[in-house]
PDB file of C-alpha atoms in Angstrom:
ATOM      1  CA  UNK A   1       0.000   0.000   0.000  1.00 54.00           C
ATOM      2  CA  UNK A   2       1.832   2.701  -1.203  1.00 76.00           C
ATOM      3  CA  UNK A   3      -0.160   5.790  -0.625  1.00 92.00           C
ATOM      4  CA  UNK A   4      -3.697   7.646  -1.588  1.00 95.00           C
ATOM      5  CA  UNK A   5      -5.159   6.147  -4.931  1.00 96.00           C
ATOM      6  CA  UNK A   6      -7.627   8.181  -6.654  1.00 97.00           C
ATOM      7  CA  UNK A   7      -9.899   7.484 -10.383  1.00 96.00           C
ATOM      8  CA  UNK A   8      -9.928   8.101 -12.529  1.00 97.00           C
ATOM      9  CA  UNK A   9      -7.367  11.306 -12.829  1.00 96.00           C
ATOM     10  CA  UNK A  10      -9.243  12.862 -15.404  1.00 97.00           C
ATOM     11  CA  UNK A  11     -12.711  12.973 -16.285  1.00 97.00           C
ATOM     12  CA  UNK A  12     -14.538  15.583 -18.623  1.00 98.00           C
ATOM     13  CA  UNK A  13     -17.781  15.396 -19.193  1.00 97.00           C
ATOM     14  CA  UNK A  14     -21.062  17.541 -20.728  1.00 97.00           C
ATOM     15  CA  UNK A  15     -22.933  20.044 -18.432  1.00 97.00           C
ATOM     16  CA  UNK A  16     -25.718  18.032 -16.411  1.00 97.00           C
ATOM     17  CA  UNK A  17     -23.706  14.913 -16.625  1.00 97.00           C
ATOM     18  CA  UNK A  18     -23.384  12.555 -13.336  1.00 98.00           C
ATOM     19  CA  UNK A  19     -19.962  11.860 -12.396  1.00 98.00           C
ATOM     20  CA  UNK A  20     -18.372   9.800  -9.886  1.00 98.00           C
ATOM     21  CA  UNK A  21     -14.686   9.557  -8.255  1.00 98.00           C
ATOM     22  CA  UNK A  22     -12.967   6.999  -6.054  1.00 98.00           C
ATOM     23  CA  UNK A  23     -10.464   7.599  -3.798  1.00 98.00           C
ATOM     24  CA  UNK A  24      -8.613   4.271  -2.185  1.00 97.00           C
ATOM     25  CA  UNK A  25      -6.931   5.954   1.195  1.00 96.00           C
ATOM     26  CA  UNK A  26      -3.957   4.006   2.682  1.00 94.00           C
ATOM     27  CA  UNK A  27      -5.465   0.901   4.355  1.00 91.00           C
ATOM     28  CA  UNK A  28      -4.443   1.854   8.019  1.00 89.00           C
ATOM     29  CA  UNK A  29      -5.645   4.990   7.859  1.00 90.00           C
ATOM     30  CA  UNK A  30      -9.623   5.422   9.846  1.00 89.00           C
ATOM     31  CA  UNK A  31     -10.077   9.310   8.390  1.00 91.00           C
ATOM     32  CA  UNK A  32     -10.632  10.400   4.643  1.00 94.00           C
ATOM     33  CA  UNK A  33     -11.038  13.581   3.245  1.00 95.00           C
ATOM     34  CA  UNK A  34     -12.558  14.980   0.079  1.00 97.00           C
ATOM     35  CA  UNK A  35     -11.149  18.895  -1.181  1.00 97.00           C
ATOM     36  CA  UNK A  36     -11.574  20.822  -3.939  1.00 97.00           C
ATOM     37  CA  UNK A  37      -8.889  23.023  -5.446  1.00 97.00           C
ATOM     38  CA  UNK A  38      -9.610  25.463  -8.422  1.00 95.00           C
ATOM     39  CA  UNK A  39      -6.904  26.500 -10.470  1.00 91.00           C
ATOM     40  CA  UNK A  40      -4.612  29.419  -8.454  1.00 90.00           C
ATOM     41  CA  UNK A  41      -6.156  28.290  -5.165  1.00 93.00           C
ATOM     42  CA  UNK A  42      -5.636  26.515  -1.674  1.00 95.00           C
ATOM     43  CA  UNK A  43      -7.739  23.191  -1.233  1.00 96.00           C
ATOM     44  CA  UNK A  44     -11.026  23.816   0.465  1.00 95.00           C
ATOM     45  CA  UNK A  45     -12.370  21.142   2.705  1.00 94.00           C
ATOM     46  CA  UNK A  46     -15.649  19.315   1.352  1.00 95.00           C
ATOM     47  CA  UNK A  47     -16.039  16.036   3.554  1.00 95.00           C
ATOM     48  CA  UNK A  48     -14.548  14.106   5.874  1.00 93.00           C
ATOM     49  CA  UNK A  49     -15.122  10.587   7.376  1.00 93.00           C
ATOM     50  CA  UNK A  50     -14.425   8.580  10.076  1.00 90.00           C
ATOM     51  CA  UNK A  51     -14.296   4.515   9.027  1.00 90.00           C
ATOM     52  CA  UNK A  52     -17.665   4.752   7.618  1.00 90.00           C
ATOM     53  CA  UNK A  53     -19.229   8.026   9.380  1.00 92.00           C
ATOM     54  CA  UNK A  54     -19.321  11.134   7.593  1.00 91.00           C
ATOM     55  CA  UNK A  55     -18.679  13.425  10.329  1.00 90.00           C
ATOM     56  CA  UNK A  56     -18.704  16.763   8.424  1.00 89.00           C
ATOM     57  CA  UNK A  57     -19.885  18.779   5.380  1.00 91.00           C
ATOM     58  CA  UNK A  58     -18.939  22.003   3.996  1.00 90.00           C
ATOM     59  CA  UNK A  59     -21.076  24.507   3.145  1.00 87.00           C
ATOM     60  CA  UNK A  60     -19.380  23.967  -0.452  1.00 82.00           C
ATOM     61  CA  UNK A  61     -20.763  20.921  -0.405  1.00 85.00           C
ATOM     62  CA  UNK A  62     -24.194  21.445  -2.079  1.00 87.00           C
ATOM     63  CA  UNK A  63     -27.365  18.793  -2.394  1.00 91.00           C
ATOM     64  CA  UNK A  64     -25.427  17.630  -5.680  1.00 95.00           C
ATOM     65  CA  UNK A  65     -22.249  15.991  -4.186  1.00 95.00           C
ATOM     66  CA  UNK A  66     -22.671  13.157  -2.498  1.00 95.00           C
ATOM     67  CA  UNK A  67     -19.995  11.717  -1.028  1.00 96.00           C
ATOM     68  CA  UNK A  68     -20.140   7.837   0.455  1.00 95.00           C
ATOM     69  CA  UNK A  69     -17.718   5.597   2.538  1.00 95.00           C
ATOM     70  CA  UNK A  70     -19.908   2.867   2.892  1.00 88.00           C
ATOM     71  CA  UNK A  71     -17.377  -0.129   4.596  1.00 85.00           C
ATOM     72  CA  UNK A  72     -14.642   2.646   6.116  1.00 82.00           C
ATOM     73  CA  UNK A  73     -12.057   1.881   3.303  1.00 89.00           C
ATOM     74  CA  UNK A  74     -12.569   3.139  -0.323  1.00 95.00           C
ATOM     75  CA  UNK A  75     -14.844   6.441  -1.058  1.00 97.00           C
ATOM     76  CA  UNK A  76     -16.970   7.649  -3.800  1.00 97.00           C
ATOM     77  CA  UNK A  77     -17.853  11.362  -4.365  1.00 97.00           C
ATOM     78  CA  UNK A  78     -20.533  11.672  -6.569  1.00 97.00           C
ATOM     79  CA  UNK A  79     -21.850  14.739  -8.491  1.00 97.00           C
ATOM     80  CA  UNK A  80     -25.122  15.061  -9.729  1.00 97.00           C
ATOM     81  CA  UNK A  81     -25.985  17.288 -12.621  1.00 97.00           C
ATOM     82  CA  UNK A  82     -22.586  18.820 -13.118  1.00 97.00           C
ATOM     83  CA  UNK A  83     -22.241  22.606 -13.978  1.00 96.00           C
ATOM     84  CA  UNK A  84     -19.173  24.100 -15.293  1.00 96.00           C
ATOM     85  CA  UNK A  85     -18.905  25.781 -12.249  1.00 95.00           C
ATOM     86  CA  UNK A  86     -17.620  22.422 -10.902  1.00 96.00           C
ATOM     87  CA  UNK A  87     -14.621  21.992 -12.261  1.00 97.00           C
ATOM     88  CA  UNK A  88     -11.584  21.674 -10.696  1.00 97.00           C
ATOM     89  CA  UNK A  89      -9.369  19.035  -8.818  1.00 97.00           C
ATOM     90  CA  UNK A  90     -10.898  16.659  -6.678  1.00 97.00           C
ATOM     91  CA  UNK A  91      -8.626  15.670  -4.088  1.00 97.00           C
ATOM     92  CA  UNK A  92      -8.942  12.564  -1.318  1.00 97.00           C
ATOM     93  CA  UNK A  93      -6.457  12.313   1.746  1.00 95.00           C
ATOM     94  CA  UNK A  94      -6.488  10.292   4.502  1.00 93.00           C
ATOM     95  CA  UNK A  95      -5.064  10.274   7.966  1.00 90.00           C
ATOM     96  CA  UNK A  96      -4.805   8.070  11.176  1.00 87.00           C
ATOM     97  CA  UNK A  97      -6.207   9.575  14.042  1.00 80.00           C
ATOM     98  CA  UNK A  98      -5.976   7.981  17.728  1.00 70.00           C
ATOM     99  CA  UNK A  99      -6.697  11.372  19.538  1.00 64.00           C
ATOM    100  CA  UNK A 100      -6.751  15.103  18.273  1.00 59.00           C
ATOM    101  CA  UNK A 101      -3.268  15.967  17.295  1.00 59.00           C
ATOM    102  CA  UNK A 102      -3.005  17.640  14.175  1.00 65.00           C
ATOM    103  CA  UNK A 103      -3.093  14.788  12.117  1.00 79.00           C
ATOM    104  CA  UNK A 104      -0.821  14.561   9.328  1.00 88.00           C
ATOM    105  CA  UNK A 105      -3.096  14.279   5.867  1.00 91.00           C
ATOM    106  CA  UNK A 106      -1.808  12.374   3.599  1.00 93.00           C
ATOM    107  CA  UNK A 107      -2.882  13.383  -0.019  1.00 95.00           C
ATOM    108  CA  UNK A 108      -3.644  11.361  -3.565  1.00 95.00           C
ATOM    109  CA  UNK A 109      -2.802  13.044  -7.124  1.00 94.00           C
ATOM    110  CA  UNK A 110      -6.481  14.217  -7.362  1.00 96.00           C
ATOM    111  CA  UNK A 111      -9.311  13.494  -9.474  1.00 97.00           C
ATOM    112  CA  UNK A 112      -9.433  16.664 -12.269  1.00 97.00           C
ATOM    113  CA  UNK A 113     -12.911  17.202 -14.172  1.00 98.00           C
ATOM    114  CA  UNK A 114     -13.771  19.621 -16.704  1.00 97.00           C
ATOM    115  CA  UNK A 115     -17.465  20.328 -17.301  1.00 97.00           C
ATOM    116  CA  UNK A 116     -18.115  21.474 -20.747  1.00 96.00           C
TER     117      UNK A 116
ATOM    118  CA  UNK B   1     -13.391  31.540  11.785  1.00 80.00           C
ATOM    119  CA  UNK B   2      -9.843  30.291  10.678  1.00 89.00           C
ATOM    120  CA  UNK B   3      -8.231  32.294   7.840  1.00 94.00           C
ATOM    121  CA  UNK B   4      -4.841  31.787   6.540  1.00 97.00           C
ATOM    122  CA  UNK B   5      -3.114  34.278   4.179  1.00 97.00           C
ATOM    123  CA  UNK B   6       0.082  33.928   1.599  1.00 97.00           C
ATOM    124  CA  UNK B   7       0.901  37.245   0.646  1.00 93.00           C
ATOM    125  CA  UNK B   8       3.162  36.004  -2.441  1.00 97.00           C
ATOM    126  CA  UNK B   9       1.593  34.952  -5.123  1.00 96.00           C
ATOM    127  CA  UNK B  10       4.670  34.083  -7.428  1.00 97.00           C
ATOM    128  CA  UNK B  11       8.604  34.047  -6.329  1.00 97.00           C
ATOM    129  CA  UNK B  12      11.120  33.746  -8.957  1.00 97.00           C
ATOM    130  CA  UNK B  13      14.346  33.484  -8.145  1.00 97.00           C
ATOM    131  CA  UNK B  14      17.662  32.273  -9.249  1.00 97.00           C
ATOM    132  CA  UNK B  15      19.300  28.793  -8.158  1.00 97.00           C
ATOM    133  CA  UNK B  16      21.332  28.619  -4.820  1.00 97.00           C
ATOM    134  CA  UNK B  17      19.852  31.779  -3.692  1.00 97.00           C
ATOM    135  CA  UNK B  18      17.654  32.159  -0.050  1.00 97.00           C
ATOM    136  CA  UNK B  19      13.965  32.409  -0.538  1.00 97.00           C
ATOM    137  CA  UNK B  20      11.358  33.237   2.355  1.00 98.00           C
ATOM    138  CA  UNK B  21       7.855  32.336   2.166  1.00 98.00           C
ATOM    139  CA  UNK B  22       5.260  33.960   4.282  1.00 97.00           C
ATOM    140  CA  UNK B  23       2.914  32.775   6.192  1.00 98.00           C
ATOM    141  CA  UNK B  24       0.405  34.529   8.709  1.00 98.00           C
ATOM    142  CA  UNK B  25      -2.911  32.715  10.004  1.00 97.00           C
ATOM    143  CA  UNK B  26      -5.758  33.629  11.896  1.00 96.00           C
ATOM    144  CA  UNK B  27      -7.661  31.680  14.513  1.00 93.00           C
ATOM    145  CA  UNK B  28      -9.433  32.702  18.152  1.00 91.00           C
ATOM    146  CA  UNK B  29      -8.343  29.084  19.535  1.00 90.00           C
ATOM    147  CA  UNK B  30      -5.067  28.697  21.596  1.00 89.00           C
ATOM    148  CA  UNK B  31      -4.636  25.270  20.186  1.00 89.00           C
ATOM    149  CA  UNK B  32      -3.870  24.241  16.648  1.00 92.00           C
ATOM    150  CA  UNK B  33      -1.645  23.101  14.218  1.00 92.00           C
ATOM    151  CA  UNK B  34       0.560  24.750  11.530  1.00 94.00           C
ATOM    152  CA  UNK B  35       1.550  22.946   7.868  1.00 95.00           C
ATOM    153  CA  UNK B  36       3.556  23.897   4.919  1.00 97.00           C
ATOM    154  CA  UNK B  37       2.840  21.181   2.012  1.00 97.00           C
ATOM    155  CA  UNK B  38       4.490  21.102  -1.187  1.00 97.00           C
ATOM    156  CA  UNK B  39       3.257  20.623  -4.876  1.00 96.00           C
ATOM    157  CA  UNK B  40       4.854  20.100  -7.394  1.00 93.00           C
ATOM    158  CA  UNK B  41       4.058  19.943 -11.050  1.00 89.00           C
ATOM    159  CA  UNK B  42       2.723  16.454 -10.861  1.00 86.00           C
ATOM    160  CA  UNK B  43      -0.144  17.693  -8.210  1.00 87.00           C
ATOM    161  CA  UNK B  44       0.131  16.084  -5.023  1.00 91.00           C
ATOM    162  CA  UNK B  45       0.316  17.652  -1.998  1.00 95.00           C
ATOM    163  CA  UNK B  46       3.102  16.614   0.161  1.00 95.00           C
ATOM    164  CA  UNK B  47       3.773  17.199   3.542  1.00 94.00           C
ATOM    165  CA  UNK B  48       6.522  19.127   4.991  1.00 95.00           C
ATOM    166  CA  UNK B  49       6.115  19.850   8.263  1.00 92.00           C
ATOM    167  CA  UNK B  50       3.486  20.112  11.124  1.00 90.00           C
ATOM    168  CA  UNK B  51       4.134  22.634  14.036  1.00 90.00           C
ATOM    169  CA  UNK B  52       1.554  22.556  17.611  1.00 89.00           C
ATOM    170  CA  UNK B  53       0.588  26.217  19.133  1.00 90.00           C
ATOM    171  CA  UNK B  54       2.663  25.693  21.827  1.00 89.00           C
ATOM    172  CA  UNK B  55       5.807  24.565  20.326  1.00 85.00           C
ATOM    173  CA  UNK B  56       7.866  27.998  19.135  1.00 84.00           C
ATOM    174  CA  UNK B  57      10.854  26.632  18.456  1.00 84.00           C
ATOM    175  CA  UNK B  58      12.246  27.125  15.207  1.00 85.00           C
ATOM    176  CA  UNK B  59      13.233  23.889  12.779  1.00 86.00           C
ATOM    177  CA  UNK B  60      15.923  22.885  10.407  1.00 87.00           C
ATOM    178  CA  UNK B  61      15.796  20.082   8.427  1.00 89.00           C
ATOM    179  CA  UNK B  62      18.318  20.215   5.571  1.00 93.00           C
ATOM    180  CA  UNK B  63      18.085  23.213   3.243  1.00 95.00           C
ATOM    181  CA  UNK B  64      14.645  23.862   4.786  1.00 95.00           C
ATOM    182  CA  UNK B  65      14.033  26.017   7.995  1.00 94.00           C
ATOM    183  CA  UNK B  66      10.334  27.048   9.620  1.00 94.00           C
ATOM    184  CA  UNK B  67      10.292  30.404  11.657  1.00 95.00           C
ATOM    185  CA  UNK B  68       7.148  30.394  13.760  1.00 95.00           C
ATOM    186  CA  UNK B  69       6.029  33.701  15.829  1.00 94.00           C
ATOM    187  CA  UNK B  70       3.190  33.641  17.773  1.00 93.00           C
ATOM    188  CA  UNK B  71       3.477  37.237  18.524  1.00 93.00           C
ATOM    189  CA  UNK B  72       2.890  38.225  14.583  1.00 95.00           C
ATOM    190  CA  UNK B  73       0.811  35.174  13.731  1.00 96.00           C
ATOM    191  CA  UNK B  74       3.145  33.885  10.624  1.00 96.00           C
ATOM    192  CA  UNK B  75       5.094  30.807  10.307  1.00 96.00           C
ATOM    193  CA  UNK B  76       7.649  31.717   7.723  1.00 97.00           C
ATOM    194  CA  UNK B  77       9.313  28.907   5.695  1.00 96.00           C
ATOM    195  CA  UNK B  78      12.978  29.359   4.313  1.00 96.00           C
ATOM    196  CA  UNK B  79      14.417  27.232   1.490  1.00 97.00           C
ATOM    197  CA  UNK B  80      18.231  28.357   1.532  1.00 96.00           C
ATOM    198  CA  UNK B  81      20.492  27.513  -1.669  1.00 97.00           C
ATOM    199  CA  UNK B  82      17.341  27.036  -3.599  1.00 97.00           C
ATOM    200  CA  UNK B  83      17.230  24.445  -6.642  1.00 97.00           C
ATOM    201  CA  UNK B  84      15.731  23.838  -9.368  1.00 96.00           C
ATOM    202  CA  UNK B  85      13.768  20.709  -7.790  1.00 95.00           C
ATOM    203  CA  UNK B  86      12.051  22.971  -5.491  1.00 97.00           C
ATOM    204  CA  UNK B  87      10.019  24.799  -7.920  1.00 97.00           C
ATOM    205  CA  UNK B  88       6.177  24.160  -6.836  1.00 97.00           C
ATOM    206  CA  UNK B  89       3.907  25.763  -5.665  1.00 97.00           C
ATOM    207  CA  UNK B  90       3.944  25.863  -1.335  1.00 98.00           C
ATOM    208  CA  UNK B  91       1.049  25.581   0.758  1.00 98.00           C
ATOM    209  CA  UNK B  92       1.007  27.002   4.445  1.00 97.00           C
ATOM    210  CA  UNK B  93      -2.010  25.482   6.091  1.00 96.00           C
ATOM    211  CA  UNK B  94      -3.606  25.659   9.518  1.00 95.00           C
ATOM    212  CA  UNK B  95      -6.165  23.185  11.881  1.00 91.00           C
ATOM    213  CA  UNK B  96      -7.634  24.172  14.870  1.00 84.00           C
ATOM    214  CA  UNK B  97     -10.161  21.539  16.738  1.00 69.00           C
ATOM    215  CA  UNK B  98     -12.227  20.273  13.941  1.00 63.00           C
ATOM    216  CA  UNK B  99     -10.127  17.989  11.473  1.00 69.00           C
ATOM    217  CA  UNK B 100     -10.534  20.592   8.540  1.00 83.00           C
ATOM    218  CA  UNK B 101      -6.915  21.840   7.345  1.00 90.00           C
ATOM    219  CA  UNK B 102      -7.789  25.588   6.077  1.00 93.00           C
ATOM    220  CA  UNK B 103      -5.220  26.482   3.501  1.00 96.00           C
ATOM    221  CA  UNK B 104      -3.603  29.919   2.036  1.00 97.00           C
ATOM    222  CA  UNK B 105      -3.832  30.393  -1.250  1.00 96.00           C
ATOM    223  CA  UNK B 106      -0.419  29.476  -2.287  1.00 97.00           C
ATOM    224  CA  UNK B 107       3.168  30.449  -3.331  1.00 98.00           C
ATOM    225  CA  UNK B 108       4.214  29.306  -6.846  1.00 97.00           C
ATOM    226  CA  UNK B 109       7.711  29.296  -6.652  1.00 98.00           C
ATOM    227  CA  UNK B 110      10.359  29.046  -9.438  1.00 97.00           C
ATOM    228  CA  UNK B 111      14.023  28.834  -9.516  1.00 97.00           C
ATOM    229  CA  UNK B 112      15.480  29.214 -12.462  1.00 96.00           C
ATOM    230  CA  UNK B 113      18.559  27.339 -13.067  1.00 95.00           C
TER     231      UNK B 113
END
């Protein structure tokens, strides 16, 4: 297991499409976290989960994302109806957390769409 | 609210020199966490370092040196005799007592050879 996997790595697709990304974190890890980074920007936080618990949504995240972590290892993010307002980098990271201490993300290479 | 601001957009600078990247943050709690990550043309983040609030003492490692002042609210990062290789763009990120990192916007830095 050699770090964060993410797919596909690039996906454009047609305004109003449905799209859907999976992110594989590193198999110790309990946390996983979805961000978005538009070009000439700082990742914002979407999602994140704990094992299977989604434990907190941005305000970015609108009723069209869904995200999912249904057994606490792999993750989908889906988006419904997809504007060109949504594209950007997708990225997944995941962390091991025993107690609050500033845990260390570790990041994949992102998931880039492009809405036509 | 936790805010986090990198007033350079773009460094350029030629190889083997010193280059500074600033970093000042915002945040009403006493405890949190400071991060510079890297990221290079491929995309991914990496991880450089991770300072606590109550740790102030400065670190070295290699050709890379973190400068963090409470007082002023930065944590500066230093890359001295810069390379080529270290051309990315630089990330200075903070996390209080939720999990979310809040990020800057970035420093794209280039050395030219």
């Amino acid at each position: 297991d050699t770090g964060v996997s993410q797919d596909p790595r690039h996906k454009i697709t047609k305004r109003g499409q449905n799209v859907t990304f999976r992110c594989d974190p590193i198999s110790e890890h309990n946390r996983l976290y979805w961000y978005r980074q538009t070009l000439g920007q700082g990742p914002e936080f979407l999602t994140y989960f704990q094992n299977e618990a989604q434990l907190e949504k941005s305000r970015l995240l609108s009723d069209r994302f869904s995200a999912e972590r249904p057994k606490g290892s792999f993750s989908t993010l889906e988006i419904q109806r997809t504007e060109q307002g949504d594209s950007a980098m997708y990225l997944c990271a995941s962390s091991l957390v025993t107690t609050w201490s500033g845990n260390v993300l570790t990041f994949g290479a992102g998931s880039r769409l492009t809405v036509l | 609210a936790q805010k986090v601001t990198q007033a350079q957009t773009e460094i350029s600078v030629v190889e083997k020199e010193d280059v500074t990247l600033d970093c000042v943050y915002e945040t009403r709690d006493t405890t949190y966490y400071l991060f510079w990550y890297k990221q290079p043309p491929s995309g991914e983040l990496v991880f450089l370092i991770r300072r606590n609030s109550f740790d102030e003492q400065n670190e070295i490692s290699g050709r890379y040196s973190w400068n963090f002042q409470k007082s002023t609210s930065s944590f500066n990062f230093t890359i001295t005799a810069s390379q080529v290789v270290d051309s990315a763009v630089y990330f200075c990120a903070l996390a209080t007592s939720g999990s979310r990192l809040t990020f800057g916007e970035g420093t794209q830095l280039t050395v030219n050879p």
